[in-house]
């Protein structure tokens, strides 16, 4: 059974629990959170598929990045969740509901998992939790998910969570490690009227 907190979007974010996970907010003031964020954002597999606007390369830039996430949560434009094991509290990765547009009732979702936590269905379970929260508590109608062409693992996660493939966007995201070149993106989306994902 999934429990969704009824607290409104803001800072701190609500905690979401279900599927053996607990999603909570990242804390720029906590050294362990900053270190985990740095590990995730600097991981070679993450960098292979993602090129952020501002690179996170050390503890200072990781802390600044988390402070920005906290500010976005406070103004309601984004919600960044730290994926943790429900029993131990160990940080496993990240899932975000970003670019929240209350007018069009839409947002974009993204996620990553730390190397030691991969292959356990964590991203799938965390995405299902975050998407349910976005559709219900935030009353969003459309959630979009984009991943670089060729990222088959992300494609499977999207499909398991009910994000239907809608097409390929040409040159829609930065190339690996560059801000002056682009690559194609697969676009998936899930509507609030679509069936809930059934996870075993």
mmCIF file of C-alpha atoms in Angstrom:
data_model
loop_
_atom_site.group_PDB
_atom_site.id
_atom_site.type_symbol
_atom_site.label_atom_id
_atom_site.label_comp_id
_atom_site.label_asym_id
_atom_site.label_seq_id
_atom_site.Cartn_x
_atom_site.Cartn_y
_atom_site.Cartn_z
ATOM 1 C CA UNK A 1 0.000 0.000 0.000
ATOM 2 C CA UNK A 2 1.206 3.511 -0.820
ATOM 3 C CA UNK A 3 0.882 6.379 1.629
ATOM 4 C CA UNK A 4 0.943 9.934 0.289
ATOM 5 C CA UNK A 5 1.394 12.843 2.667
ATOM 6 C CA UNK A 6 -1.294 15.501 2.401
ATOM 7 C CA UNK A 7 1.092 18.384 3.021
ATOM 8 C CA UNK A 8 1.104 20.893 0.140
ATOM 9 C CA UNK A 9 4.042 21.448 -2.173
ATOM 10 C CA UNK A 10 6.626 23.614 -0.500
ATOM 11 C CA UNK A 11 9.703 23.353 1.618
ATOM 12 C CA UNK A 12 10.083 20.911 3.207
ATOM 13 C CA UNK A 13 8.494 18.550 0.724
ATOM 14 C CA UNK A 14 6.085 15.842 1.837
ATOM 15 C CA UNK A 15 7.480 12.376 2.417
ATOM 16 C CA UNK A 16 6.125 9.677 0.123
ATOM 17 C CA UNK A 17 6.216 6.036 1.164
ATOM 18 C CA UNK A 18 5.538 2.826 -0.696
ATOM 19 C CA UNK A 19 7.085 -0.095 -2.607
ATOM 20 C CA UNK A 20 9.782 -0.408 0.080
ATOM 21 C CA UNK A 21 10.957 3.163 -0.448
ATOM 22 C CA UNK A 22 10.666 6.492 1.279
ATOM 23 C CA UNK A 23 11.013 9.691 -0.759
ATOM 24 C CA UNK A 24 12.098 12.706 1.249
ATOM 25 C CA UNK A 25 13.713 16.053 0.501
ATOM 26 C CA UNK A 26 17.402 16.698 -0.117
ATOM 27 C CA UNK A 27 19.081 18.825 2.567
ATOM 28 C CA UNK A 28 21.877 21.188 1.574
ATOM 29 C CA UNK A 29 22.792 21.599 5.250
ATOM 30 C CA UNK A 30 23.537 17.863 5.687
ATOM 31 C CA UNK A 31 27.007 16.710 4.654
ATOM 32 C CA UNK A 32 25.786 13.178 3.855
ATOM 33 C CA UNK A 33 23.147 14.503 1.444
ATOM 34 C CA UNK A 34 25.674 16.775 -0.273
ATOM 35 C CA UNK A 35 28.139 13.886 -0.647
ATOM 36 C CA UNK A 36 25.452 11.584 -2.085
ATOM 37 C CA UNK A 37 24.314 14.283 -4.525
ATOM 38 C CA UNK A 38 27.904 14.791 -5.672
ATOM 39 C CA UNK A 39 28.362 11.042 -6.174
ATOM 40 C CA UNK A 40 25.201 10.772 -8.208
ATOM 41 C CA UNK A 41 25.804 13.808 -10.383
ATOM 42 C CA UNK A 42 29.449 12.946 -11.066
ATOM 43 C CA UNK A 43 28.897 9.234 -11.740
ATOM 44 C CA UNK A 44 30.148 8.312 -15.249
ATOM 45 C CA UNK A 45 26.907 6.504 -16.131
ATOM 46 C CA UNK A 46 24.862 9.556 -15.112
ATOM 47 C CA UNK A 47 27.116 11.826 -17.161
ATOM 48 C CA UNK A 48 26.859 9.529 -20.154
ATOM 49 C CA UNK A 49 23.145 10.244 -20.458
ATOM 50 C CA UNK A 50 22.707 13.630 -18.744
ATOM 51 C CA UNK A 51 24.310 17.005 -19.246
ATOM 52 C CA UNK A 52 23.034 19.475 -16.634
ATOM 53 C CA UNK A 53 23.042 23.227 -17.157
ATOM 54 C CA UNK A 54 25.514 23.575 -14.283
ATOM 55 C CA UNK A 55 28.011 20.802 -13.708
ATOM 56 C CA UNK A 56 28.423 19.458 -10.168
ATOM 57 C CA UNK A 57 32.124 18.722 -9.687
ATOM 58 C CA UNK A 58 32.878 19.196 -5.984
ATOM 59 C CA UNK A 59 31.192 19.579 -2.600
ATOM 60 C CA UNK A 60 30.718 23.329 -3.002
ATOM 61 C CA UNK A 61 28.929 23.007 -6.347
ATOM 62 C CA UNK A 62 26.891 20.074 -4.993
ATOM 63 C CA UNK A 63 25.774 22.159 -2.004
ATOM 64 C CA UNK A 64 24.870 25.078 -4.282
ATOM 65 C CA UNK A 65 22.884 22.721 -6.505
ATOM 66 C CA UNK A 66 20.897 21.404 -3.540
ATOM 67 C CA UNK A 67 20.238 24.937 -2.288
ATOM 68 C CA UNK A 68 18.762 25.721 -5.698
ATOM 69 C CA UNK A 69 16.573 22.598 -5.455
ATOM 70 C CA UNK A 70 15.321 23.758 -2.053
ATOM 71 C CA UNK A 71 14.465 27.182 -3.494
ATOM 72 C CA UNK A 72 12.546 25.613 -6.382
ATOM 73 C CA UNK A 73 10.594 23.470 -3.928
ATOM 74 C CA UNK A 74 9.770 26.524 -1.834
ATOM 75 C CA UNK A 75 8.338 28.441 -4.803
ATOM 76 C CA UNK A 76 6.490 25.401 -6.162
ATOM 77 C CA UNK A 77 8.278 25.105 -9.501
ATOM 78 C CA UNK A 78 10.016 21.806 -8.802
ATOM 79 C CA UNK A 79 10.097 18.951 -6.302
ATOM 80 C CA UNK A 80 13.324 16.999 -5.803
ATOM 81 C CA UNK A 81 13.077 13.809 -3.766
ATOM 82 C CA UNK A 82 15.895 11.821 -2.205
ATOM 83 C CA UNK A 83 15.119 8.129 -2.750
ATOM 84 C CA UNK A 84 15.850 6.146 0.405
ATOM 85 C CA UNK A 85 15.354 2.592 1.589
ATOM 86 C CA UNK A 86 12.258 2.637 3.803
ATOM 87 C CA UNK A 87 13.836 0.396 6.440
ATOM 88 C CA UNK A 88 17.411 1.656 6.672
ATOM 89 C CA UNK A 89 17.127 5.224 5.412
ATOM 90 C CA UNK A 90 20.064 4.660 3.048
ATOM 91 C CA UNK A 91 20.153 7.094 0.135
ATOM 92 C CA UNK A 92 19.603 5.252 -3.154
ATOM 93 C CA UNK A 93 19.082 7.986 -5.731
ATOM 94 C CA UNK A 94 16.920 10.868 -6.866
ATOM 95 C CA UNK A 95 13.558 11.469 -8.528
ATOM 96 C CA UNK A 96 12.269 14.909 -9.460
ATOM 97 C CA UNK A 97 9.035 16.499 -10.633
ATOM 98 C CA UNK A 98 10.338 19.528 -12.511
ATOM 99 C CA UNK A 99 9.133 22.506 -14.521
ATOM 100 C CA UNK A 100 5.748 22.394 -12.774
ATOM 101 C CA UNK A 101 3.241 24.448 -14.756
ATOM 102 C CA UNK A 102 -0.025 24.912 -12.830
ATOM 103 C CA UNK A 103 -1.716 26.618 -15.779
ATOM 104 C CA UNK A 104 -1.302 23.649 -18.107
ATOM 105 C CA UNK A 105 -1.213 21.210 -15.150
ATOM 106 C CA UNK A 106 1.985 19.660 -16.472
ATOM 107 C CA UNK A 107 5.518 18.843 -15.351
ATOM 108 C CA UNK A 108 8.619 16.916 -16.400
ATOM 109 C CA UNK A 109 10.036 14.026 -14.407
ATOM 110 C CA UNK A 110 13.565 12.683 -14.113
ATOM 111 C CA UNK A 111 15.516 10.255 -11.950
ATOM 112 C CA UNK A 112 18.860 8.626 -11.289
ATOM 113 C CA UNK A 113 20.072 5.832 -9.014
ATOM 114 C CA UNK A 114 23.454 5.434 -7.323
ATOM 115 C CA UNK A 115 25.687 2.690 -8.802
ATOM 116 C CA UNK A 116 25.326 0.275 -5.876
ATOM 117 C CA UNK A 117 21.511 0.497 -6.037
ATOM 118 C CA UNK A 118 21.046 -0.243 -9.733
ATOM 119 C CA UNK A 119 19.307 -3.338 -11.061
ATOM 120 C CA UNK A 120 16.824 -3.524 -8.177
ATOM 121 C CA UNK A 121 13.843 -1.710 -9.696
ATOM 122 C CA UNK A 122 14.423 1.337 -7.516
ATOM 123 C CA UNK A 123 13.986 3.945 -10.250
ATOM 124 C CA UNK A 124 10.753 2.263 -11.378
ATOM 125 C CA UNK A 125 9.299 2.191 -7.864
ATOM 126 C CA UNK A 126 10.384 5.757 -7.075
ATOM 127 C CA UNK A 127 8.971 7.083 -10.352
ATOM 128 C CA UNK A 128 5.645 5.355 -9.679
ATOM 129 C CA UNK A 129 5.452 7.029 -6.248
ATOM 130 C CA UNK A 130 6.388 10.478 -7.522
ATOM 131 C CA UNK A 131 4.044 10.267 -10.515
ATOM 132 C CA UNK A 132 1.106 9.233 -8.332
ATOM 133 C CA UNK A 133 1.782 12.171 -6.008
ATOM 134 C CA UNK A 134 2.028 14.606 -8.923
ATOM 135 C CA UNK A 135 -1.241 13.418 -10.449
ATOM 136 C CA UNK A 136 -3.137 13.405 -7.153
ATOM 137 C CA UNK A 137 -1.740 15.897 -4.643
ATOM 138 C CA UNK A 138 -0.594 18.419 -7.272
ATOM 139 C CA UNK A 139 -3.557 17.677 -9.581
ATOM 140 C CA UNK A 140 -1.289 17.625 -12.632
ATOM 141 C CA UNK A 141 -2.786 16.252 -15.833
ATOM 142 C CA UNK A 142 0.316 15.532 -17.940
ATOM 143 C CA UNK A 143 3.754 14.319 -16.897
ATOM 144 C CA UNK A 144 6.490 14.191 -19.511
ATOM 145 C CA UNK A 145 9.636 12.078 -19.364
ATOM 146 C CA UNK A 146 12.496 12.541 -21.795
ATOM 147 C CA UNK A 147 15.623 10.416 -22.148
ATOM 148 C CA UNK A 148 18.483 10.372 -24.598
ATOM 149 C CA UNK A 149 18.010 8.143 -27.633
ATOM 150 C CA UNK A 150 19.685 4.814 -26.908
ATOM 151 C CA UNK A 151 19.135 4.868 -23.149
ATOM 152 C CA UNK A 152 17.184 1.625 -23.226
ATOM 153 C CA UNK A 153 17.081 1.159 -19.433
ATOM 154 C CA UNK A 154 15.333 4.496 -18.990
ATOM 155 C CA UNK A 155 12.935 3.604 -21.789
ATOM 156 C CA UNK A 156 11.937 0.407 -19.958
ATOM 157 C CA UNK A 157 11.437 2.279 -16.671
ATOM 158 C CA UNK A 158 9.175 4.788 -18.381
ATOM 159 C CA UNK A 159 7.047 2.071 -19.974
ATOM 160 C CA UNK A 160 6.732 0.083 -16.737
ATOM 161 C CA UNK A 161 5.388 3.216 -15.045
ATOM 162 C CA UNK A 162 2.797 3.882 -17.732
ATOM 163 C CA UNK A 163 4.656 6.636 -19.585
ATOM 164 C CA UNK A 164 3.761 5.978 -23.193
ATOM 165 C CA UNK A 165 6.290 6.594 -25.945
ATOM 166 C CA UNK A 166 5.149 9.573 -28.029
ATOM 167 C CA UNK A 167 8.023 10.124 -30.439
ATOM 168 C CA UNK A 168 11.592 11.304 -30.968
ATOM 169 C CA UNK A 169 12.513 14.951 -30.458
ATOM 170 C CA UNK A 170 15.382 15.943 -32.718
ATOM 171 C CA UNK A 171 18.284 17.744 -31.070
ATOM 172 C CA UNK A 172 16.291 18.309 -27.910
ATOM 173 C CA UNK A 173 18.996 17.890 -25.274
ATOM 174 C CA UNK A 174 22.682 18.582 -24.822
ATOM 175 C CA UNK A 175 25.248 16.131 -26.101
ATOM 176 C CA UNK A 176 27.358 14.250 -23.569
ATOM 177 C CA UNK A 177 29.416 16.727 -21.541
ATOM 178 C CA UNK A 178 28.754 19.621 -23.949
ATOM 179 C CA UNK A 179 26.574 22.706 -24.110
ATOM 180 C CA UNK A 180 27.390 23.478 -27.740
ATOM 181 C CA UNK A 181 26.046 20.290 -29.372
ATOM 182 C CA UNK A 182 22.769 18.413 -29.194
ATOM 183 C CA UNK A 183 21.303 14.918 -29.456
ATOM 184 C CA UNK A 184 17.899 13.345 -29.927
ATOM 185 C CA UNK A 185 15.498 12.501 -27.113
ATOM 186 C CA UNK A 186 12.726 9.955 -26.702
ATOM 187 C CA UNK A 187 9.574 11.587 -25.326
ATOM 188 C CA UNK A 188 7.256 9.624 -23.042
ATOM 189 C CA UNK A 189 4.196 10.950 -21.223
ATOM 190 C CA UNK A 190 1.579 9.847 -18.763
ATOM 191 C CA UNK A 191 -1.798 11.487 -18.255
ATOM 192 C CA UNK A 192 -3.804 11.528 -15.059
ATOM 193 C CA UNK A 193 -6.466 9.554 -16.935
ATOM 194 C CA UNK A 194 -4.032 6.752 -17.831
ATOM 195 C CA UNK A 195 -4.110 3.534 -15.772
ATOM 196 C CA UNK A 196 -1.900 3.382 -12.692
ATOM 197 C CA UNK A 197 1.266 1.313 -13.054
ATOM 198 C CA UNK A 198 0.922 -2.120 -11.460
ATOM 199 C CA UNK A 199 4.206 -2.988 -9.790
ATOM 200 C CA UNK A 200 4.815 -6.454 -8.377
#
